[in-house]
Coordinates of C-alpha atoms in Angstrom, one line a residue:
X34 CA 0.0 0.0 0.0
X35 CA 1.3 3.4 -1.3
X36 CA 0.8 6.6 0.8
X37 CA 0.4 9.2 -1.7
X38 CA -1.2 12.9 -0.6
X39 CA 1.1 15.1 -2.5
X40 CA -0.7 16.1 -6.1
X41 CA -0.8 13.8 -9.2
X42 CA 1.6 16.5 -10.6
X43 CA 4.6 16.1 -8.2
X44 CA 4.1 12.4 -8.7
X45 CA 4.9 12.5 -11.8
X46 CA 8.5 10.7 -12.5
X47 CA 8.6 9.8 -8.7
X48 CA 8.9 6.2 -7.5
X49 CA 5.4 5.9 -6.4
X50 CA 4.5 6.7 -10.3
X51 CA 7.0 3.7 -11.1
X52 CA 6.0 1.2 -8.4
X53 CA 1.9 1.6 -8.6
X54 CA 2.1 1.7 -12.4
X55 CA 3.5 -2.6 -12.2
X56 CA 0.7 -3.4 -10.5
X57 CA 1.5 -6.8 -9.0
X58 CA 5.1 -7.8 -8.2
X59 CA 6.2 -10.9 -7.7
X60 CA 8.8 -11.4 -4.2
X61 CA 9.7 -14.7 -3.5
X62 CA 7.6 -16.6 -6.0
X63 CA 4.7 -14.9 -3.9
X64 CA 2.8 -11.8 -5.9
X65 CA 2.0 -8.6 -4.5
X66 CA -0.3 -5.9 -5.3
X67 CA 0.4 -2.5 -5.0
X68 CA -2.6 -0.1 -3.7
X69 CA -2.8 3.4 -3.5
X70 CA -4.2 3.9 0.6
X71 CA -7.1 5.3 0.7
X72 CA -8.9 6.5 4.4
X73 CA -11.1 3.6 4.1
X74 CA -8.3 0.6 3.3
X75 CA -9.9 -2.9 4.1
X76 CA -7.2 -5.9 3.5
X77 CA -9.8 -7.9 2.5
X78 CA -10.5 -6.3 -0.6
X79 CA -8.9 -4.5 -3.7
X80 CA -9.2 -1.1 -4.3
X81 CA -11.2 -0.1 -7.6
X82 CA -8.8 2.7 -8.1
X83 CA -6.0 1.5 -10.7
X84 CA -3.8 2.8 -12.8
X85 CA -4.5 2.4 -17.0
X86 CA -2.6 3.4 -20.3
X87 CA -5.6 5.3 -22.2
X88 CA -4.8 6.7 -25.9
X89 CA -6.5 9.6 -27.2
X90 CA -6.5 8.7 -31.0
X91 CA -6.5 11.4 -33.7
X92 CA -5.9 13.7 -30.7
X93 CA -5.4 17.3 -32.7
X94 CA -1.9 18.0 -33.0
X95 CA -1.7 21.4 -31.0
X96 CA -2.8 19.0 -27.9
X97 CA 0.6 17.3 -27.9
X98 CA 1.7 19.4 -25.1
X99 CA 1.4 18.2 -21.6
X100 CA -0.4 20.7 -19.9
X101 CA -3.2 20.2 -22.4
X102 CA -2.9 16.3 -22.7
X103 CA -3.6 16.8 -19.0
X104 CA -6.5 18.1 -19.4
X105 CA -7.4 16.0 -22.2
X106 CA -6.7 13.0 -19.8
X107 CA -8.4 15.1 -17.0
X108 CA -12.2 14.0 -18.6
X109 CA -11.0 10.2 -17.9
X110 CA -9.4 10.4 -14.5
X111 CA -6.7 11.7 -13.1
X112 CA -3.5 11.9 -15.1
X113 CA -0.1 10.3 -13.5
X114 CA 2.4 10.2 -16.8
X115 CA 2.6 10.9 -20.4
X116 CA 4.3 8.2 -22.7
X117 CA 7.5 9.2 -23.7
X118 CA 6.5 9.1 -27.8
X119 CA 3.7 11.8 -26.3
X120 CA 6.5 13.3 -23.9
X121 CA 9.0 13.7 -27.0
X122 CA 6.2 14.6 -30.0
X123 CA 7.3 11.6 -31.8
X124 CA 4.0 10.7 -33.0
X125 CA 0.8 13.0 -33.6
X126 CA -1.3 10.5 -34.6
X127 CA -2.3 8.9 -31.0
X128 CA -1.5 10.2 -27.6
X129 CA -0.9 8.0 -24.5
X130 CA -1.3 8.9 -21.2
X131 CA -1.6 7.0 -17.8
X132 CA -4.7 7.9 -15.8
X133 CA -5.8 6.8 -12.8
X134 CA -9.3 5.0 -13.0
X135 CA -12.1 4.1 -10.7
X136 CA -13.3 1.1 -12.1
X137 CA -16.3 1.3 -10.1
X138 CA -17.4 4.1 -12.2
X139 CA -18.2 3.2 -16.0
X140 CA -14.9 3.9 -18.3
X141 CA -15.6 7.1 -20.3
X142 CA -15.9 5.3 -24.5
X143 CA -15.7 9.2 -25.4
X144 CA -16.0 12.9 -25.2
X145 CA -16.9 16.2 -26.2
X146 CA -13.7 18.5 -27.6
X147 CA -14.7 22.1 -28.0
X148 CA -12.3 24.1 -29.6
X149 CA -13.5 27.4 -31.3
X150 CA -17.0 26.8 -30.9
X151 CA -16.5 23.3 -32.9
X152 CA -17.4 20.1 -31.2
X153 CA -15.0 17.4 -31.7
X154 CA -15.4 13.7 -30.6
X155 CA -12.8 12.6 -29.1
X156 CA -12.6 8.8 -28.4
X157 CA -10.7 6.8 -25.6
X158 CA -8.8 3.3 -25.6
X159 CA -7.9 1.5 -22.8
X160 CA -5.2 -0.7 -22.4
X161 CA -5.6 -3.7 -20.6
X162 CA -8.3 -2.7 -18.5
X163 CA -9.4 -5.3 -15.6
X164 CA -12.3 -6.2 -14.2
X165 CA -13.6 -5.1 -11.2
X166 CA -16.0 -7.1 -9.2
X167 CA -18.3 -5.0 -7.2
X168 CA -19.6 -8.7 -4.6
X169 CA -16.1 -9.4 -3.3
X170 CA -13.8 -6.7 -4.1
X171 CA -11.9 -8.2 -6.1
X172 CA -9.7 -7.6 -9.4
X173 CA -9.9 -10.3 -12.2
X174 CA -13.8 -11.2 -12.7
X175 CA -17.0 -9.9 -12.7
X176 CA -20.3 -10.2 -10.5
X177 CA -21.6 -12.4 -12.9
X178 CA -18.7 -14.9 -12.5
X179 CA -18.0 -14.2 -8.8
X180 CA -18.1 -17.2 -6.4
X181 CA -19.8 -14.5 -3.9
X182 CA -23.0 -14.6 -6.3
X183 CA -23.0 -18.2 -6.6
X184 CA -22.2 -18.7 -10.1
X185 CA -18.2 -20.2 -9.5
X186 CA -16.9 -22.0 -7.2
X187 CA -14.1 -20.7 -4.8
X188 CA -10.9 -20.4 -5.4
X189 CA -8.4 -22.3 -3.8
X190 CA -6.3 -20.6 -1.2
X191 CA -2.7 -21.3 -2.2
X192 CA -1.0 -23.3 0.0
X193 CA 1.8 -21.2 1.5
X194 CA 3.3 -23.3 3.7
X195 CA 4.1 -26.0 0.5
X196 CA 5.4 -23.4 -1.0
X197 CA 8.2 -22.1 1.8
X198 CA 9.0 -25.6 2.2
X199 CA 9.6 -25.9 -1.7
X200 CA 11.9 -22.8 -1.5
X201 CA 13.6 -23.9 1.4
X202 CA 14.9 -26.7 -0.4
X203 CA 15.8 -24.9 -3.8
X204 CA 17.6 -22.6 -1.1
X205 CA 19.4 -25.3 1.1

């Protein structure tokens, strides 16, 4: 669990920006998930708040610049960090940017550009976006295929002691 309260701006670049984008990490053959806190933390369950990589494609080109992919990204969620083909200009075509999500909240398809009095619609792809189930908390499924609702069966704690013993042996 990562303790942020400064702004998503002086994040940006920071080790919390490098450790929460990785998402699970894997220490000792045993993975862990990395949360952002929040005041209302339960260990039991997963936060809905993740971060995604969410292109902007056919973005106008005058919005290449990061205070205005910002706010682009801004309509989404909050922005964390710009791809570095977005940071450098090195493509026009589609911008990328990392925002955080709540995926208990629908994921924006598109949205509304205005500029000049001209309405553009701008659409949004996500990248690998998981599922959030809303019964037990839980990133990976959905309520329709949560054990919680009845429609799968449990899964199977893993056994941790089997698995110190296996890497006590490897070790010894």
């Amino acid at each position: 669990m990562i303790n942020a309260k400064t702004s998503h701006s002086t994040l940006q670049g920071t080790d919390f920006t490098r450790l929460w984008l990785r998402r699970i990490w894997t220490i000792q053959g045993f993975p862990m998930r990395i949360f952002k806190w929040d005041p209302t933390f339960n260990p039991s369950q997963e936060s809905s708040v993740v971060p995604l990589w969410v292109e902007f494609p056919e973005l106008p080109a005058h919005l290449f610049q990061k205070d205005a992919l910002f706010a682009v990204a801004n309509m989404v969620g909050t922005p964390l960090q710009l791809d570095d083909f977005a940071v450098n200009q090195a493509t026009l075509t589609c911008a990328k940017v990392c925002i955080e999500v709540d995926l208990n909240r629908p994921l924006l398809e598109e949205f509304i550009i205005n500029i000049r009095g001209v309405n553009l619609v701008q659409k949004v792809v996500y990248e690998q976006a998981p599922q959030y189930c809303k019964l037990c908390k839980h990133i990976s499924h959905q309520e329709k295929d949560c054990y919680a609702s009845g429609n799968a069966p449990k899964p199977a704690k893993p056994n941790l002691r089997h698995k110190a013993q296996a890497r006590k042996r490897n070790i010894v």
